[in-house]
């Protein structure tokens, strides 16, 4: 395996087949690779090969920059009407006494805790319960905006929207418009899991379909807004299913250009119904970031969500296609610690994020949710007080 970020080395090497080299030539010429070529990368290309190509694409798109933001999460409930097999976090509605269900006032108390802090984004998502309906969320968003107009609300996934809008008997268009008017700024990428129906039915049966997930993002984009997209990988899916997933995202992005970041989410197997399924290796995580970077030629950013993958692998991923680490988080999410992530209390200071990025020779850039630059940390510059 060649671990060298000069992609020309790959073309010159006798180690790689002509099939792989023809894919490399396409990537280096800025041409799009096909579904079958994507599958070939997963099946036949080693980490050195996909890493060099992904780094080439990443530097063409984002130079040496690594983005992060100042954010925190609110998880309004961990009770859920669904019971996805991979979820370690939710408590079924019949066991709701084991979970939490926050009121609008309790959430506002969390928001107010950040009054003196320079956070730019609140990320709100969690389980699905009847009480947290359209009225609940529009009231919440209005209150957050009245209290702190500059705080960007990145909230709810199509899983939640589909349930909420159906219950309120409004169309996706009407519902999203009401959410936007109340203060919703953008959509996070959750709930996508894996789009293939047979796998989705097995691991996330009953919640919104892949078509519904894509349709909600399309409508949101057509309203002039932006969002992210995730893929839950490393469980019972095949490489073909992963390419099918990112192919559907690439097609929608061609139409709308509304996605900012693609976020691969590694399946973590602690205390869920799929605990018998082993987790994939770090090598596979890095290959997956790299192939996503190569395939999704129309996505501006690939995010390595450090709270899920761990800060060490996230740092490594910065040389394998990823250019975004998400944010400071401030120990406000339980989804991954409960699923077995090495980050049991996810919290990084600005200085820690900056150091982590500089240690691999990249330039840290603090961004807002929509990737406007807040501050670039050039060499030897102190972070100062945040
Ligand atoms: O949809 C749940 C995943 C997602 C497990 O848009 C699991 O910026 C692995 O979407 N193993 C929610 N994954 C989190 C999410 C997200 C996170 C960070 C940033 C953004 C963004 C979005 O978490 C769920 C599901 O796919 N998940 N359980 C698990 N055991
Ligand atoms: Fe509910 Fe989301 Fe967990 Fe599925 S992944 S059970 S929808 S909280």
CSV table of C-alpha atoms and ligand atoms in Angstrom, one decimal:
chain,number,residue,atom,x,y,z
A,1,UNK,CA,0.0,0.0,0.0
A,2,UNK,CA,1.3,3.5,-0.9
A,3,UNK,CA,0.7,6.1,1.8
A,4,UNK,CA,1.8,9.1,-0.1
A,5,UNK,CA,-0.4,12.0,-0.9
A,6,UNK,CA,1.1,12.7,-4.3
A,7,UNK,CA,-1.5,11.1,-6.6
A,8,UNK,CA,1.0,10.9,-9.5
A,9,UNK,CA,2.8,8.2,-7.5
A,10,UNK,CA,-0.3,6.0,-8.0
A,11,UNK,CA,-0.3,6.4,-11.7
A,12,UNK,CA,3.4,5.5,-11.8
A,13,UNK,CA,3.1,2.5,-9.5
A,14,UNK,CA,3.1,-1.0,-11.0
A,15,UNK,CA,1.2,-2.0,-7.8
A,16,UNK,CA,-2.2,-0.9,-9.1
A,17,UNK,CA,-4.4,-2.4,-11.8
A,18,UNK,CA,-5.2,-0.6,-15.0
A,19,UNK,CA,-8.9,-0.6,-13.8
A,20,UNK,CA,-7.9,1.4,-10.7
A,21,UNK,CA,-5.6,3.7,-12.7
A,22,UNK,CA,-8.3,4.6,-15.1
A,23,UNK,CA,-10.5,5.7,-12.2
A,24,UNK,CA,-7.6,7.7,-10.8
A,25,UNK,CA,-7.1,9.4,-14.1
A,26,UNK,CA,-10.8,10.4,-14.2
A,27,UNK,CA,-10.6,11.9,-10.7
A,28,UNK,CA,-7.3,13.8,-11.4
A,29,UNK,CA,-9.0,15.2,-14.6
A,30,UNK,CA,-12.0,16.4,-12.5
A,31,UNK,CA,-14.4,13.9,-14.1
A,32,UNK,CA,-17.2,12.2,-12.2
A,33,UNK,CA,-16.8,8.5,-11.4
A,34,UNK,CA,-19.7,6.1,-12.1
A,35,UNK,CA,-21.7,3.8,-9.7
A,36,UNK,CA,-19.6,0.8,-10.8
A,37,UNK,CA,-16.4,2.6,-10.3
A,38,UNK,CA,-17.4,3.7,-6.8
A,39,UNK,CA,-18.1,0.0,-6.0
A,40,UNK,CA,-14.7,-0.9,-7.5
A,41,UNK,CA,-13.0,1.5,-5.1
A,42,UNK,CA,-14.7,0.0,-2.1
A,43,UNK,CA,-13.9,-3.6,-3.3
A,44,UNK,CA,-10.4,-3.3,-4.7
A,45,UNK,CA,-8.7,0.0,-3.7
A,46,UNK,CA,-6.5,0.2,-0.6
A,47,UNK,CA,-6.3,3.1,1.8
A,48,UNK,CA,-3.2,4.6,0.2
A,49,UNK,CA,-4.9,4.7,-3.2
A,50,UNK,CA,-8.2,6.3,-2.2
A,51,UNK,CA,-6.5,8.5,0.3
A,52,UNK,CA,-4.3,10.1,-2.3
A,53,UNK,CA,-7.2,10.8,-4.6
A,54,UNK,CA,-9.5,12.0,-1.8
A,55,UNK,CA,-6.8,14.4,-0.6
A,56,UNK,CA,-6.4,15.7,-4.2
A,57,UNK,CA,-10.1,16.4,-4.4
A,58,UNK,CA,-10.2,17.9,-0.9
A,59,UNK,CA,-7.4,20.3,-1.5
A,60,UNK,CA,-8.9,21.4,-4.8
A,61,UNK,CA,-12.2,22.2,-3.1
A,62,UNK,CA,-11.1,23.4,0.3
A,63,UNK,CA,-7.3,24.1,0.2
A,64,UNK,CA,-5.7,23.5,3.5
A,65,UNK,CA,-8.7,24.6,5.5
A,66,UNK,CA,-10.3,22.6,8.3
A,67,UNK,CA,-13.6,24.0,9.4
A,68,UNK,CA,-15.2,23.9,12.9
A,69,UNK,CA,-17.9,25.8,14.7
A,70,UNK,CA,-19.0,26.8,18.2
A,71,UNK,CA,-22.1,24.8,18.9
A,72,UNK,CA,-24.1,22.9,21.4
A,73,UNK,CA,-26.9,20.3,21.2
A,74,UNK,CA,-30.3,20.1,22.7
A,75,UNK,CA,-32.0,16.7,22.7
A,76,UNK,CA,-35.6,17.4,23.6
A,77,UNK,CA,-36.4,13.8,24.3
A,78,UNK,CA,-34.9,10.3,24.2
A,79,UNK,CA,-38.3,8.7,24.2
A,80,UNK,CA,-39.3,7.5,20.7
A,81,UNK,CA,-42.3,5.9,19.0
A,82,UNK,CA,-39.8,4.1,16.8
A,83,UNK,CA,-37.3,1.4,17.8
A,84,UNK,CA,-34.4,1.5,15.3
A,85,UNK,CA,-32.2,-1.6,15.8
A,86,UNK,CA,-29.0,0.5,15.9
A,87,UNK,CA,-30.2,3.1,18.4
A,88,UNK,CA,-28.7,2.9,21.9
A,89,UNK,CA,-30.2,6.2,22.9
A,90,UNK,CA,-34.0,5.9,22.7
A,91,UNK,CA,-36.4,4.5,25.2
A,92,UNK,CA,-39.6,3.1,23.8
A,93,UNK,CA,-42.7,5.1,24.6
A,94,UNK,CA,-43.9,2.2,26.9
A,95,UNK,CA,-40.8,2.7,29.0
A,96,UNK,CA,-40.9,6.5,28.9
A,97,UNK,CA,-40.2,6.7,32.7
A,98,UNK,CA,-36.6,5.7,31.9
A,99,UNK,CA,-36.2,8.7,29.5
A,100,UNK,CA,-36.5,12.4,29.5
A,101,UNK,CA,-39.0,14.7,27.8
A,102,UNK,CA,-38.1,18.4,28.1
A,103,UNK,CA,-40.7,21.2,28.0
A,104,UNK,CA,-40.2,24.4,26.0
A,105,UNK,CA,-39.3,26.2,29.3
A,106,UNK,CA,-36.7,23.5,30.2
A,107,UNK,CA,-35.1,23.9,26.8
A,108,UNK,CA,-35.1,27.6,27.1
A,109,UNK,CA,-33.2,27.2,30.4
A,110,UNK,CA,-30.5,25.3,28.5
A,111,UNK,CA,-30.4,27.9,25.7
A,112,UNK,CA,-30.0,30.7,28.4
A,113,UNK,CA,-27.0,28.9,29.9
A,114,UNK,CA,-25.1,29.9,26.7
A,115,UNK,CA,-26.0,33.6,27.0
A,116,UNK,CA,-22.4,34.7,27.8
A,117,UNK,CA,-20.8,32.3,25.3
A,118,UNK,CA,-19.8,32.9,21.7
A,119,UNK,CA,-21.8,29.9,20.3
A,120,UNK,CA,-23.3,30.4,16.8
A,121,UNK,CA,-25.4,27.3,16.5
A,122,UNK,CA,-27.8,25.1,18.5
A,123,UNK,CA,-28.4,21.6,17.0
A,124,UNK,CA,-31.7,20.2,18.1
A,125,UNK,CA,-32.8,16.6,17.5
A,126,UNK,CA,-33.8,13.6,19.4
A,127,UNK,CA,-36.6,11.0,19.7
A,128,UNK,CA,-40.2,11.3,18.3
A,129,UNK,CA,-43.1,11.7,20.7
A,130,UNK,CA,-46.7,12.9,20.2
A,131,UNK,CA,-46.3,15.8,22.7
A,132,UNK,CA,-43.5,17.4,20.8
A,133,UNK,CA,-45.6,18.5,17.9
A,134,UNK,CA,-45.8,21.3,15.4
A,135,UNK,CA,-47.0,23.7,18.0
A,136,UNK,CA,-44.2,22.7,20.4
A,137,UNK,CA,-41.5,23.3,17.9
A,138,UNK,CA,-42.8,26.5,16.4
A,139,UNK,CA,-43.3,27.9,19.9
A,140,UNK,CA,-39.7,26.8,20.8
A,141,UNK,CA,-38.1,28.2,17.7
A,142,UNK,CA,-39.9,31.6,18.2
A,143,UNK,CA,-38.8,31.8,21.8
A,144,UNK,CA,-35.2,31.0,20.9
A,145,UNK,CA,-35.1,33.7,18.2
A,146,UNK,CA,-36.8,36.2,20.5
A,147,UNK,CA,-34.2,35.5,23.1
A,148,UNK,CA,-31.2,35.3,20.9
A,149,UNK,CA,-31.8,36.3,17.3
A,150,UNK,CA,-28.3,35.6,16.1
A,151,UNK,CA,-28.3,31.9,17.2
A,152,UNK,CA,-28.7,29.7,14.2
A,153,UNK,CA,-31.2,26.9,14.8
A,154,UNK,CA,-30.2,23.7,13.0
A,155,UNK,CA,-32.9,21.3,13.9
A,156,UNK,CA,-35.0,18.2,13.2
A,157,UNK,CA,-34.7,15.5,10.6
A,158,UNK,CA,-37.2,14.2,8.1
A,159,UNK,CA,-38.0,11.4,10.6
A,160,UNK,CA,-39.3,14.1,13.0
A,161,UNK,CA,-40.9,16.3,10.3
A,162,UNK,CA,-42.7,13.4,8.7
A,163,UNK,CA,-44.3,12.4,12.0
A,164,UNK,CA,-45.0,15.9,13.1
A,165,UNK,CA,-46.5,17.1,9.8
A,166,UNK,CA,-48.7,14.0,9.4
A,167,UNK,CA,-50.1,14.4,12.9
A,168,UNK,CA,-50.8,18.1,12.2
A,169,UNK,CA,-52.3,17.2,8.8
A,170,UNK,CA,-50.2,19.7,6.9
A,171,UNK,CA,-48.1,19.0,3.8
A,172,UNK,CA,-44.3,19.0,3.9
A,173,UNK,CA,-44.3,22.3,2.2
A,174,UNK,CA,-46.8,23.9,4.6
A,175,UNK,CA,-45.0,22.4,7.6
A,176,UNK,CA,-41.5,23.5,6.6
A,177,UNK,CA,-42.8,27.0,5.8
A,178,UNK,CA,-44.2,27.2,9.4
A,179,UNK,CA,-40.9,26.0,10.8
A,180,UNK,CA,-38.9,28.5,8.8
A,181,UNK,CA,-41.2,31.3,9.8
A,182,UNK,CA,-40.7,30.3,13.4
A,183,UNK,CA,-36.9,30.6,13.1
A,184,UNK,CA,-35.6,27.3,11.7
A,185,UNK,CA,-32.3,28.0,10.0
A,186,UNK,CA,-31.2,24.7,8.5
A,187,UNK,CA,-31.6,20.9,8.7
A,188,UNK,CA,-29.0,18.6,10.1
A,189,UNK,CA,-28.3,15.4,8.2
A,190,UNK,CA,-29.7,12.8,10.5
A,191,UNK,CA,-32.3,10.1,9.8
A,192,UNK,CA,-30.9,9.1,6.4
A,193,UNK,CA,-29.4,5.9,7.8
A,194,UNK,CA,-29.1,3.8,4.6
A,195,UNK,CA,-31.5,4.4,1.7
A,196,UNK,CA,-31.7,0.8,0.4
A,197,UNK,CA,-35.2,-0.3,1.3
A,198,UNK,CA,-34.4,-3.9,2.4
A,199,UNK,CA,-31.7,-2.7,4.8
A,200,UNK,CA,-33.6,0.3,6.0
A,201,UNK,CA,-36.6,-1.9,6.8
A,202,UNK,CA,-34.4,-4.1,8.9
A,203,UNK,CA,-32.6,-1.5,10.9
A,204,UNK,CA,-35.0,1.5,10.9
A,205,UNK,CA,-38.4,0.0,10.0
A,206,UNK,CA,-41.5,2.2,10.3
A,207,UNK,CA,-39.9,5.6,10.2
A,208,UNK,CA,-39.9,7.9,7.1
A,209,UNK,CA,-38.8,6.2,3.9
A,210,UNK,CA,-35.8,7.1,1.9
A,211,UNK,CA,-38.0,8.8,-0.7
A,212,UNK,CA,-39.6,10.9,2.0
A,213,UNK,CA,-36.2,11.8,3.5
A,214,UNK,CA,-35.0,13.0,0.1
A,215,UNK,CA,-38.3,14.8,-0.7
A,216,UNK,CA,-38.2,16.8,2.6
A,217,UNK,CA,-34.6,18.0,1.9
A,218,UNK,CA,-35.5,18.8,-1.7
A,219,UNK,CA,-38.5,20.9,-0.7
A,220,UNK,CA,-36.3,22.7,2.0
A,221,UNK,CA,-33.6,23.4,-0.6
A,222,UNK,CA,-36.2,24.7,-3.1
A,223,UNK,CA,-37.3,27.1,-0.4
A,224,UNK,CA,-33.8,28.6,-0.6
A,225,UNK,CA,-32.3,26.8,2.4
A,226,UNK,CA,-29.5,24.5,3.2
A,227,UNK,CA,-29.0,21.2,4.9
A,228,UNK,CA,-26.6,18.3,5.6
A,229,UNK,CA,-26.8,14.6,4.8
A,230,UNK,CA,-25.5,11.5,6.7
A,231,UNK,CA,-25.0,7.8,6.1
A,232,UNK,CA,-25.0,5.2,8.8
A,233,UNK,CA,-22.4,2.7,7.6
A,234,UNK,CA,-20.5,-0.4,8.9
A,235,UNK,CA,-23.4,-2.6,9.9
A,236,UNK,CA,-25.3,-5.0,7.6
A,237,UNK,CA,-25.1,-3.0,4.4
A,238,UNK,CA,-22.9,-3.9,1.4
A,239,UNK,CA,-20.6,-1.6,-0.5
A,240,UNK,CA,-23.3,-1.4,-3.3
A,241,UNK,CA,-25.7,-0.1,-0.7
A,242,UNK,CA,-23.2,2.6,0.3
A,243,UNK,CA,-22.7,3.7,-3.3
A,244,UNK,CA,-26.5,3.6,-3.8
A,245,UNK,CA,-26.9,5.9,-0.8
A,246,UNK,CA,-24.4,8.5,-2.0
A,247,UNK,CA,-25.5,8.2,-5.6
A,248,UNK,CA,-29.1,9.3,-4.5
A,249,UNK,CA,-27.5,12.2,-2.6
A,250,UNK,CA,-25.4,13.2,-5.6
A,251,UNK,CA,-28.4,13.2,-7.8
A,252,UNK,CA,-30.4,15.5,-5.5
A,253,UNK,CA,-27.4,17.8,-5.1
A,254,UNK,CA,-27.2,18.1,-8.9
A,255,UNK,CA,-30.8,19.4,-8.8
A,256,UNK,CA,-30.8,21.7,-5.8
A,257,UNK,CA,-27.2,22.4,-4.6
A,258,UNK,CA,-28.6,22.7,-1.1
A,259,UNK,CA,-26.4,20.3,0.8
A,260,UNK,CA,-23.4,21.6,2.7
A,261,UNK,CA,-21.7,18.6,4.3
A,262,UNK,CA,-21.9,14.9,3.9
A,263,UNK,CA,-21.3,13.2,7.3
A,264,UNK,CA,-20.5,9.4,7.4
A,265,UNK,CA,-21.7,8.0,10.7
A,266,UNK,CA,-19.9,4.9,11.9
A,267,UNK,CA,-22.3,2.3,13.4
A,268,UNK,CA,-21.4,1.9,17.1
A,269,UNK,CA,-22.6,-1.3,18.7
A,270,UNK,CA,-22.9,-0.7,22.4
A,271,UNK,CA,-26.2,-1.7,24.1
A,272,UNK,CA,-28.5,-1.8,21.1
A,273,UNK,CA,-30.4,-4.5,19.2
A,274,UNK,CA,-27.4,-4.9,16.9
A,275,UNK,CA,-24.8,-5.3,19.5
A,276,UNK,CA,-23.8,-8.6,17.9
A,277,UNK,CA,-22.7,-6.8,14.7
A,278,UNK,CA,-19.0,-6.0,15.0
A,279,UNK,CA,-17.8,-2.4,14.3
A,280,UNK,CA,-15.6,-1.8,11.3
A,281,UNK,CA,-11.9,-0.9,11.6
A,282,UNK,CA,-10.4,2.5,11.5
A,283,UNK,CA,-8.9,1.7,8.1
A,284,UNK,CA,-12.4,1.1,6.8
A,285,UNK,CA,-13.5,4.4,8.4
A,286,UNK,CA,-10.8,6.3,6.5
A,287,UNK,CA,-11.5,4.5,3.3
A,288,UNK,CA,-15.1,5.4,3.6
A,289,UNK,CA,-14.3,9.1,4.1
A,290,UNK,CA,-12.0,9.0,1.1
A,291,UNK,CA,-14.4,7.2,-1.2
A,292,UNK,CA,-17.3,9.6,-0.2
A,293,UNK,CA,-15.0,12.6,-1.0
A,294,UNK,CA,-14.1,11.1,-4.4
A,295,UNK,CA,-17.7,10.2,-5.3
A,296,UNK,CA,-19.6,13.2,-4.0
A,297,UNK,CA,-17.9,15.7,-6.4
A,298,UNK,CA,-20.8,18.2,-5.9
A,299,UNK,CA,-20.7,18.3,-2.1
A,300,UNK,CA,-18.6,21.2,-0.7
A,301,UNK,CA,-17.7,19.5,2.6
A,302,UNK,CA,-17.1,16.1,4.2
A,303,UNK,CA,-17.5,16.2,7.9
A,304,UNK,CA,-15.7,13.9,10.4
A,305,UNK,CA,-18.0,14.1,13.4
A,306,UNK,CA,-15.5,13.7,16.2
A,307,UNK,CA,-18.0,13.0,18.9
A,308,UNK,CA,-18.9,9.8,17.0
A,309,UNK,CA,-15.6,8.7,15.5
A,310,UNK,CA,-13.3,9.9,18.3
A,311,UNK,CA,-11.0,12.8,18.1
A,312,UNK,CA,-8.0,10.7,17.0
A,313,UNK,CA,-9.7,9.1,14.0
A,314,UNK,CA,-11.3,12.5,13.1
A,315,UNK,CA,-7.8,14.0,13.1
A,316,UNK,CA,-6.5,11.3,10.8
A,317,UNK,CA,-9.5,11.7,8.5
A,318,UNK,CA,-8.2,15.2,7.7
A,319,UNK,CA,-5.7,13.6,5.3
A,320,UNK,CA,-8.3,11.3,3.8
A,321,UNK,CA,-10.9,13.7,2.4
A,322,UNK,CA,-12.5,15.3,5.5
A,323,UNK,CA,-12.3,19.1,5.9
A,324,UNK,CA,-14.8,19.7,8.7
A,325,UNK,CA,-14.8,18.5,12.3
A,326,UNK,CA,-18.2,19.8,13.5
A,327,UNK,CA,-17.8,21.8,16.7
A,328,UNK,CA,-17.1,22.4,20.3
A,329,UNK,CA,-20.3,20.5,21.4
A,330,UNK,CA,-19.8,21.2,25.1
A,331,UNK,CA,-20.9,17.7,26.2
A,332,UNK,CA,-24.5,18.3,25.2
A,333,UNK,CA,-25.2,15.1,23.1
A,334,UNK,CA,-25.8,11.6,24.4
A,335,UNK,CA,-26.4,9.8,21.1
A,336,UNK,CA,-22.9,8.5,20.6
A,337,UNK,CA,-21.6,8.2,24.2
A,338,UNK,CA,-24.6,5.8,24.8
A,339,UNK,CA,-23.7,3.9,21.7
A,340,UNK,CA,-20.1,3.3,22.8
A,341,UNK,CA,-18.1,6.1,21.3
A,342,UNK,CA,-14.7,6.7,22.8
A,343,UNK,CA,-15.9,10.2,23.5
A,344,UNK,CA,-17.9,9.7,26.7
A,345,UNK,CA,-18.2,13.5,27.4
A,346,UNK,CA,-17.8,15.2,24.1
A,347,UNK,CA,-16.4,18.7,24.6
A,348,UNK,CA,-13.5,20.5,23.0
A,349,UNK,CA,-12.4,24.0,23.6
A,350,UNK,CA,-11.5,26.2,20.6
A,351,UNK,CA,-7.8,25.8,21.6
A,352,UNK,CA,-8.0,22.0,21.6
A,353,UNK,CA,-9.7,22.0,18.2
A,354,UNK,CA,-7.2,24.5,16.8
A,355,UNK,CA,-4.3,22.4,18.2
A,356,UNK,CA,-5.7,19.2,16.8
A,357,UNK,CA,-6.0,20.7,13.3
A,358,UNK,CA,-2.6,22.4,13.4
A,359,UNK,CA,-0.9,19.2,14.5
A,360,UNK,CA,-1.6,17.7,11.0
A,361,UNK,CA,-0.4,20.8,9.2
A,362,UNK,CA,-3.8,22.2,8.3
A,363,UNK,CA,-5.3,25.7,8.8
A,364,UNK,CA,-8.2,25.9,11.3
A,365,UNK,CA,-11.1,28.0,10.3
A,366,UNK,CA,-14.0,28.8,12.6
A,367,UNK,CA,-17.2,28.9,10.5
A,368,UNK,CA,-20.9,29.5,11.1
A,369,UNK,CA,-23.4,26.9,10.2
A,370,UNK,CA,-23.6,28.0,6.6
A,371,UNK,CA,-19.8,28.0,6.2
A,372,UNK,CA,-19.3,31.8,6.4
A,373,UNK,CA,-15.8,32.3,7.9
A,374,UNK,CA,-15.9,33.6,11.5
A,375,UNK,CA,-12.1,33.5,12.0
A,376,UNK,CA,-9.1,31.9,10.4
A,377,UNK,CA,-6.3,30.8,12.7
A,378,UNK,CA,-3.1,31.3,10.8
A,379,UNK,CA,0.2,30.1,12.2
A,380,UNK,CA,1.3,31.0,15.7
A,381,UNK,CA,-1.8,33.0,16.4
A,382,UNK,CA,-3.3,32.7,19.9
A,383,UNK,CA,-6.9,31.7,20.2
A,384,UNK,CA,-7.7,34.3,22.8
A,385,UNK,CA,-10.7,34.3,25.0
A,386,UNK,CA,-13.9,32.9,23.6
B,1,LIG,O1,-29.8,9.7,12.4
B,1,LIG,C1,-27.9,6.8,16.1
B,1,LIG,C2,-27.1,8.2,14.1
B,1,LIG,C3,-27.9,10.3,13.7
B,1,LIG,C4,-26.2,5.4,16.2
B,1,LIG,O2,-25.9,17.5,10.3
B,1,LIG,C5,-25.9,6.3,15.2
B,1,LIG,O3,-24.3,18.5,11.2
B,1,LIG,C6,-24.0,5.2,14.8
B,1,LIG,O4,-27.4,13.1,12.2
B,1,LIG,N1,-24.2,4.3,15.8
B,1,LIG,C7,-28.1,11.6,14.4
B,1,LIG,N2,-24.8,6.2,14.5
B,1,LIG,C8,-26.9,12.5,14.4
B,1,LIG,C9,-26.7,13.3,13.2
B,1,LIG,C10,-25.7,14.4,13.1
B,1,LIG,C11,-24.6,14.4,14.0
B,1,LIG,C12,-23.7,15.4,13.9
B,1,LIG,C13,-23.8,16.4,13.0
B,1,LIG,C14,-24.9,16.4,12.1
B,1,LIG,C15,-25.0,17.6,11.2
B,1,LIG,C16,-25.8,15.4,12.2
B,1,LIG,O5,-27.1,9.5,14.6
B,1,LIG,C17,-29.0,9.4,13.5
B,1,LIG,C18,-28.4,8.0,13.3
B,1,LIG,O6,-28.0,7.8,12.0
B,1,LIG,N3,-27.0,7.1,15.1
B,1,LIG,N4,-27.4,5.7,16.8
B,1,LIG,C19,-25.3,4.3,16.5
B,1,LIG,N5,-25.5,3.4,17.4
B,2,LIG,FE1,-36.0,7.1,17.4
B,2,LIG,FE2,-34.1,8.2,16.1
B,2,LIG,FE3,-33.5,6.3,17.8
B,2,LIG,FE4,-34.7,5.7,15.5
B,2,LIG,S1,-32.6,6.5,15.7
B,2,LIG,S2,-35.3,4.9,17.6
B,2,LIG,S3,-36.0,7.5,15.2
B,2,LIG,S4,-34.4,8.3,18.3
